[in-house]
mmCIF file of C-alpha atoms in Angstrom:
data_model
loop_
_atom_site.group_PDB
_atom_site.id
_atom_site.type_symbol
_atom_site.label_atom_id
_atom_site.label_comp_id
_atom_site.label_asym_id
_atom_site.label_seq_id
_atom_site.Cartn_x
_atom_site.Cartn_y
_atom_site.Cartn_z
ATOM 1 C CA UNK A 26 14.987 27.513 -12.024
ATOM 2 C CA UNK A 27 16.649 24.474 -14.221
ATOM 3 C CA UNK A 28 18.562 22.001 -12.134
ATOM 4 C CA UNK A 29 20.942 18.956 -13.517
ATOM 5 C CA UNK A 30 21.248 20.375 -16.983
ATOM 6 C CA UNK A 31 21.711 23.769 -18.670
ATOM 7 C CA UNK A 32 23.441 25.431 -21.204
ATOM 8 C CA UNK A 33 26.689 24.975 -19.696
ATOM 9 C CA UNK A 34 26.525 20.857 -19.483
ATOM 10 C CA UNK A 35 29.083 19.230 -21.762
ATOM 11 C CA UNK A 36 27.528 16.427 -22.785
ATOM 12 C CA UNK A 37 29.217 12.563 -24.254
ATOM 13 C CA UNK A 38 27.260 9.466 -25.173
ATOM 14 C CA UNK A 39 28.702 6.049 -24.570
ATOM 15 C CA UNK A 40 27.295 4.044 -27.197
ATOM 16 C CA UNK A 41 27.101 6.819 -29.772
ATOM 17 C CA UNK A 42 27.732 4.549 -32.825
ATOM 18 C CA UNK A 43 24.906 2.169 -32.227
ATOM 19 C CA UNK A 44 21.162 3.103 -33.799
ATOM 20 C CA UNK A 45 19.773 4.651 -31.143
ATOM 21 C CA UNK A 46 22.603 6.135 -29.610
ATOM 22 C CA UNK A 47 23.151 8.221 -32.834
ATOM 23 C CA UNK A 48 19.915 9.250 -33.764
ATOM 24 C CA UNK A 49 19.460 10.850 -29.941
ATOM 25 C CA UNK A 50 22.771 12.474 -29.809
ATOM 26 C CA UNK A 51 21.845 14.426 -32.920
ATOM 27 C CA UNK A 52 18.434 14.984 -31.617
ATOM 28 C CA UNK A 53 19.930 16.359 -28.254
ATOM 29 C CA UNK A 54 22.328 18.381 -30.524
ATOM 30 C CA UNK A 55 19.921 19.820 -32.773
ATOM 31 C CA UNK A 56 17.612 21.081 -29.774
ATOM 32 C CA UNK A 57 21.047 22.881 -28.449
ATOM 33 C CA UNK A 58 22.719 20.687 -26.292
ATOM 34 C CA UNK A 59 26.249 21.270 -26.418
ATOM 35 C CA UNK A 60 27.276 17.411 -27.401
ATOM 36 C CA UNK A 61 31.103 17.157 -27.254
ATOM 37 C CA UNK A 62 32.068 13.465 -27.519
ATOM 38 C CA UNK A 63 30.971 9.459 -28.072
ATOM 39 C CA UNK A 64 32.686 6.788 -26.524
ATOM 40 C CA UNK A 65 32.627 3.422 -28.396
ATOM 41 C CA UNK A 66 35.420 0.853 -28.027
ATOM 42 C CA UNK A 67 37.659 0.486 -30.709
ATOM 43 C CA UNK A 68 35.939 3.391 -32.378
ATOM 44 C CA UNK A 69 38.461 6.138 -30.949
ATOM 45 C CA UNK A 70 39.756 8.581 -33.659
ATOM 46 C CA UNK A 71 36.519 8.298 -35.659
ATOM 47 C CA UNK A 72 33.792 10.727 -35.894
ATOM 48 C CA UNK A 73 29.765 10.615 -36.019
ATOM 49 C CA UNK A 74 28.167 13.736 -37.676
ATOM 50 C CA UNK A 75 31.480 16.064 -36.560
ATOM 51 C CA UNK A 76 31.474 14.536 -32.899
ATOM 52 C CA UNK A 77 34.888 13.138 -31.876
ATOM 53 C CA UNK A 78 34.564 9.189 -30.881
ATOM 54 C CA UNK A 79 36.931 7.963 -27.921
ATOM 55 C CA UNK A 80 37.756 4.598 -26.884
ATOM 56 C CA UNK A 81 36.977 5.509 -23.136
ATOM 57 C CA UNK A 82 35.251 7.799 -21.125
ATOM 58 C CA UNK A 83 38.411 8.848 -19.022
ATOM 59 C CA UNK A 84 40.011 9.969 -22.472
ATOM 60 C CA UNK A 85 36.981 11.580 -23.735
ATOM 61 C CA UNK A 86 36.740 13.531 -20.449
ATOM 62 C CA UNK A 87 40.280 14.789 -20.387
ATOM 63 C CA UNK A 88 39.890 15.504 -24.025
ATOM 64 C CA UNK A 89 36.629 17.538 -23.849
ATOM 65 C CA UNK A 90 36.096 18.763 -20.159
ATOM 66 C CA UNK A 91 32.854 16.483 -20.345
ATOM 67 C CA UNK A 92 30.788 16.421 -17.457
ATOM 68 C CA UNK A 93 27.464 14.390 -18.153
ATOM 69 C CA UNK A 94 26.791 11.002 -20.233
ATOM 70 C CA UNK A 95 24.138 9.675 -21.761
ATOM 71 C CA UNK A 96 24.404 5.532 -22.079
ATOM 72 C CA UNK A 97 22.840 3.816 -24.872
ATOM 73 C CA UNK A 98 24.916 0.625 -24.534
ATOM 74 C CA UNK A 99 23.386 -3.137 -24.666
ATOM 75 C CA UNK A 100 21.602 -3.887 -20.971
ATOM 76 C CA UNK A 101 24.605 -6.653 -21.013
ATOM 77 C CA UNK A 102 27.321 -3.542 -20.784
ATOM 78 C CA UNK A 103 25.517 -0.921 -18.876
ATOM 79 C CA UNK A 104 26.799 -1.690 -15.718
ATOM 80 C CA UNK A 105 30.486 -1.812 -16.848
ATOM 81 C CA UNK A 106 29.561 1.912 -18.610
ATOM 82 C CA UNK A 107 28.388 3.432 -15.457
ATOM 83 C CA UNK A 108 31.155 2.484 -13.486
ATOM 84 C CA UNK A 109 33.638 3.596 -16.333
ATOM 85 C CA UNK A 110 31.862 6.839 -15.983
ATOM 86 C CA UNK A 111 31.891 7.195 -12.290
ATOM 87 C CA UNK A 112 35.580 6.352 -12.447
ATOM 88 C CA UNK A 113 36.261 8.591 -14.997
ATOM 89 C CA UNK A 114 34.950 11.819 -12.676
ATOM 90 C CA UNK A 115 31.637 12.469 -14.839
ATOM 91 C CA UNK A 116 29.189 14.103 -12.690
ATOM 92 C CA UNK A 117 26.012 12.705 -14.201
ATOM 93 C CA UNK A 118 25.040 10.090 -15.521
ATOM 94 C CA UNK A 119 21.469 9.501 -17.340
ATOM 95 C CA UNK A 120 21.393 5.881 -18.224
ATOM 96 C CA UNK A 121 18.948 5.264 -21.093
ATOM 97 C CA UNK A 122 18.977 1.521 -21.525
ATOM 98 C CA UNK A 123 16.563 -0.578 -20.146
ATOM 99 C CA UNK A 124 16.232 -4.688 -19.358
ATOM 100 C CA UNK A 125 19.344 -4.209 -17.180
ATOM 101 C CA UNK A 126 19.352 -6.711 -14.244
ATOM 102 C CA UNK A 127 18.920 -5.883 -11.073
ATOM 103 C CA UNK A 128 21.597 -7.019 -9.684
ATOM 104 C CA UNK A 129 23.607 -5.003 -11.986
ATOM 105 C CA UNK A 130 21.667 -2.049 -11.245
ATOM 106 C CA UNK A 131 22.955 -2.310 -7.799
ATOM 107 C CA UNK A 132 26.534 -2.494 -8.588
ATOM 108 C CA UNK A 133 25.501 0.843 -10.637
ATOM 109 C CA UNK A 134 24.211 2.912 -7.781
ATOM 110 C CA UNK A 135 27.012 1.626 -5.519
ATOM 111 C CA UNK A 136 29.752 3.049 -8.020
ATOM 112 C CA UNK A 137 27.950 6.128 -8.482
ATOM 113 C CA UNK A 138 27.908 6.581 -4.655
ATOM 114 C CA UNK A 139 30.948 5.964 -4.204
ATOM 115 C CA UNK A 140 32.336 8.485 -6.871
ATOM 116 C CA UNK A 141 30.224 11.105 -5.512
ATOM 117 C CA UNK A 142 28.460 11.367 -9.074
ATOM 118 C CA UNK A 143 24.698 11.248 -9.892
ATOM 119 C CA UNK A 144 22.814 8.871 -11.749
ATOM 120 C CA UNK A 145 19.378 9.149 -13.456
ATOM 121 C CA UNK A 146 17.710 5.901 -14.661
ATOM 122 C CA UNK A 147 18.408 3.536 -15.509
ATOM 123 C CA UNK A 148 15.656 2.437 -17.966
ATOM 124 C CA UNK A 149 14.343 6.638 -18.248
ATOM 125 C CA UNK A 150 13.743 8.816 -21.231
ATOM 126 C CA UNK A 151 16.555 11.174 -19.373
ATOM 127 C CA UNK A 152 16.610 15.136 -18.509
ATOM 128 C CA UNK A 153 15.692 18.129 -20.308
ATOM 129 C CA UNK A 154 15.888 21.937 -19.129
ATOM 130 C CA UNK A 155 13.890 23.739 -21.958
ATOM 131 C CA UNK A 156 14.575 27.476 -20.586
ATOM 132 C CA UNK A 157 18.628 26.409 -21.244
ATOM 133 C CA UNK A 158 18.200 24.563 -24.311
ATOM 134 C CA UNK A 159 19.960 21.324 -22.979
ATOM 135 C CA UNK A 160 18.271 17.673 -23.631
ATOM 136 C CA UNK A 161 20.098 14.874 -22.336
ATOM 137 C CA UNK A 162 17.999 11.689 -23.300
ATOM 138 C CA UNK A 163 14.901 10.468 -25.704
ATOM 139 C CA UNK A 164 12.314 12.828 -24.863
ATOM 140 C CA UNK A 165 10.541 14.894 -27.549
ATOM 141 C CA UNK A 166 11.960 18.424 -27.207
ATOM 142 C CA UNK A 167 9.296 20.220 -29.357
ATOM 143 C CA UNK A 168 6.296 19.426 -26.570
ATOM 144 C CA UNK A 169 8.537 21.361 -23.914
ATOM 145 C CA UNK A 170 8.268 24.862 -23.218
ATOM 146 C CA UNK A 171 10.188 26.858 -20.795
ATOM 147 C CA UNK A 172 8.880 27.686 -17.452
ATOM 148 C CA UNK A 173 8.882 27.309 -13.769
ATOM 149 C CA UNK A 174 6.989 24.161 -13.399
ATOM 150 C CA UNK A 175 9.544 20.926 -12.428
ATOM 151 C CA UNK A 176 8.439 17.552 -13.323
ATOM 152 C CA UNK A 177 9.314 14.195 -11.776
ATOM 153 C CA UNK A 178 8.003 10.587 -13.169
ATOM 154 C CA UNK A 179 9.161 7.379 -13.049
ATOM 155 C CA UNK A 180 7.315 6.455 -16.506
ATOM 156 C CA UNK A 181 8.428 8.216 -19.701
ATOM 157 C CA UNK A 182 5.252 8.019 -21.394
ATOM 158 C CA UNK A 183 3.448 9.664 -19.046
ATOM 159 C CA UNK A 184 6.262 12.461 -18.647
ATOM 160 C CA UNK A 185 5.275 13.149 -22.024
ATOM 161 C CA UNK A 186 1.793 13.508 -21.762
ATOM 162 C CA UNK A 187 2.204 15.635 -18.386
ATOM 163 C CA UNK A 188 4.848 17.955 -20.189
ATOM 164 C CA UNK A 189 2.229 18.165 -23.142
ATOM 165 C CA UNK A 190 -0.930 18.899 -20.915
ATOM 166 C CA UNK A 191 1.384 21.948 -19.259
ATOM 167 C CA UNK A 192 2.145 23.100 -22.406
ATOM 168 C CA UNK A 193 -1.338 23.583 -23.855
ATOM 169 C CA UNK A 194 -2.177 25.114 -20.831
ATOM 170 C CA UNK A 195 0.333 27.579 -21.181
ATOM 171 C CA UNK A 196 2.671 26.475 -18.281
ATOM 172 C CA UNK A 197 6.457 26.211 -19.125
ATOM 173 C CA UNK A 198 8.834 24.037 -17.536
ATOM 174 C CA UNK A 199 12.379 24.750 -15.416
ATOM 175 C CA UNK A 200 13.744 20.802 -15.573
ATOM 176 C CA UNK A 201 11.437 17.664 -16.639
ATOM 177 C CA UNK A 202 13.180 14.463 -14.854
ATOM 178 C CA UNK A 203 12.163 10.974 -15.877
ATOM 179 C CA UNK A 204 13.688 9.122 -13.244
ATOM 180 C CA UNK A 205 13.402 5.247 -14.495
ATOM 181 C CA UNK A 206 10.883 2.786 -13.679
ATOM 182 C CA UNK A 207 13.130 -0.223 -12.287
ATOM 183 C CA UNK A 208 13.192 -1.096 -8.996
ATOM 184 C CA UNK A 209 16.757 0.088 -8.494
ATOM 185 C CA UNK A 210 17.652 3.455 -10.012
ATOM 186 C CA UNK A 211 20.110 5.979 -8.933
ATOM 187 C CA UNK A 212 18.023 9.685 -8.193
ATOM 188 C CA UNK A 213 14.355 8.970 -6.906
ATOM 189 C CA UNK A 214 11.236 11.150 -6.654
ATOM 190 C CA UNK A 215 12.623 12.383 -3.123
ATOM 191 C CA UNK A 216 15.963 12.950 -4.565
ATOM 192 C CA UNK A 217 14.538 14.976 -7.252
ATOM 193 C CA UNK A 218 12.244 17.201 -5.107
ATOM 194 C CA UNK A 219 14.802 17.813 -2.731
ATOM 195 C CA UNK A 220 17.160 19.404 -5.964
ATOM 196 C CA UNK A 221 13.994 21.606 -6.792
ATOM 197 C CA UNK A 222 14.046 22.646 -3.228
ATOM 198 C CA UNK A 223 17.644 23.495 -2.846
ATOM 199 C CA UNK A 224 17.588 25.379 -6.197
ATOM 200 C CA UNK A 225 14.528 27.419 -5.061
ATOM 201 C CA UNK A 226 16.432 28.294 -1.615
ATOM 202 C CA UNK A 227 19.229 29.822 -3.795
ATOM 203 C CA UNK A 228 17.250 32.022 -6.494
#
C-alpha cells in the first residue's frame, strides 16, 4: 500500500511562478496529482494555468485545504519557505531545492519537528505513489507502475534507475521516496522503512 501521498493529497507549490516550479507543478497535475494552489509573495490573485496563486502558505491552506507542499524556491529562501509551511500547519513538506546551507537545514528540521509535520528532502526528487496517481516532485512519472514494492533512496538518479529496472521486470511500486542526499534531511531511510512497516501492519 502507498504511504505519505495518495489520491486525496492536496498539494500546493511554493515557488510556482518560477520556471522549474511551474514546469514540475504542471507535470504533477498531468500525472493526476491534486494541485490546488501555488504560493509566491506579491503574486497573490494571479493564476498559473488555472491554478490560483496566493501570497502566503497560510492563506493558501485556508482557502484550499492543502495538506502538502512542494518547494521550488531558491536556496537562500528555502529555510524560510519550510518554516512558513510548518507554521501554517502543512502536514507534508517536500523540499526539492538543492544547495541549501547545512545550518539552514538544521533550522528547517527543527521547525518541522516543532510543528509535528514531516519533511522529505531537501535536495530530493520527491515522493510518488503510482497506484494513487499522485506525484509530488520531479521524478519522471512514466517509468513507474503500480504495485507492492516500496523504494527509498538518497540519490534521485539512482531512484529512477531502480524504478525503471523494477518496472521492466513487472514489479510495480507502492510508493517511491527520494529522501535527499544532503547532510541534514527531514526523513531518513529508517524513518521511511518504519512508515512502510506501519502501513503493512494496518492493511
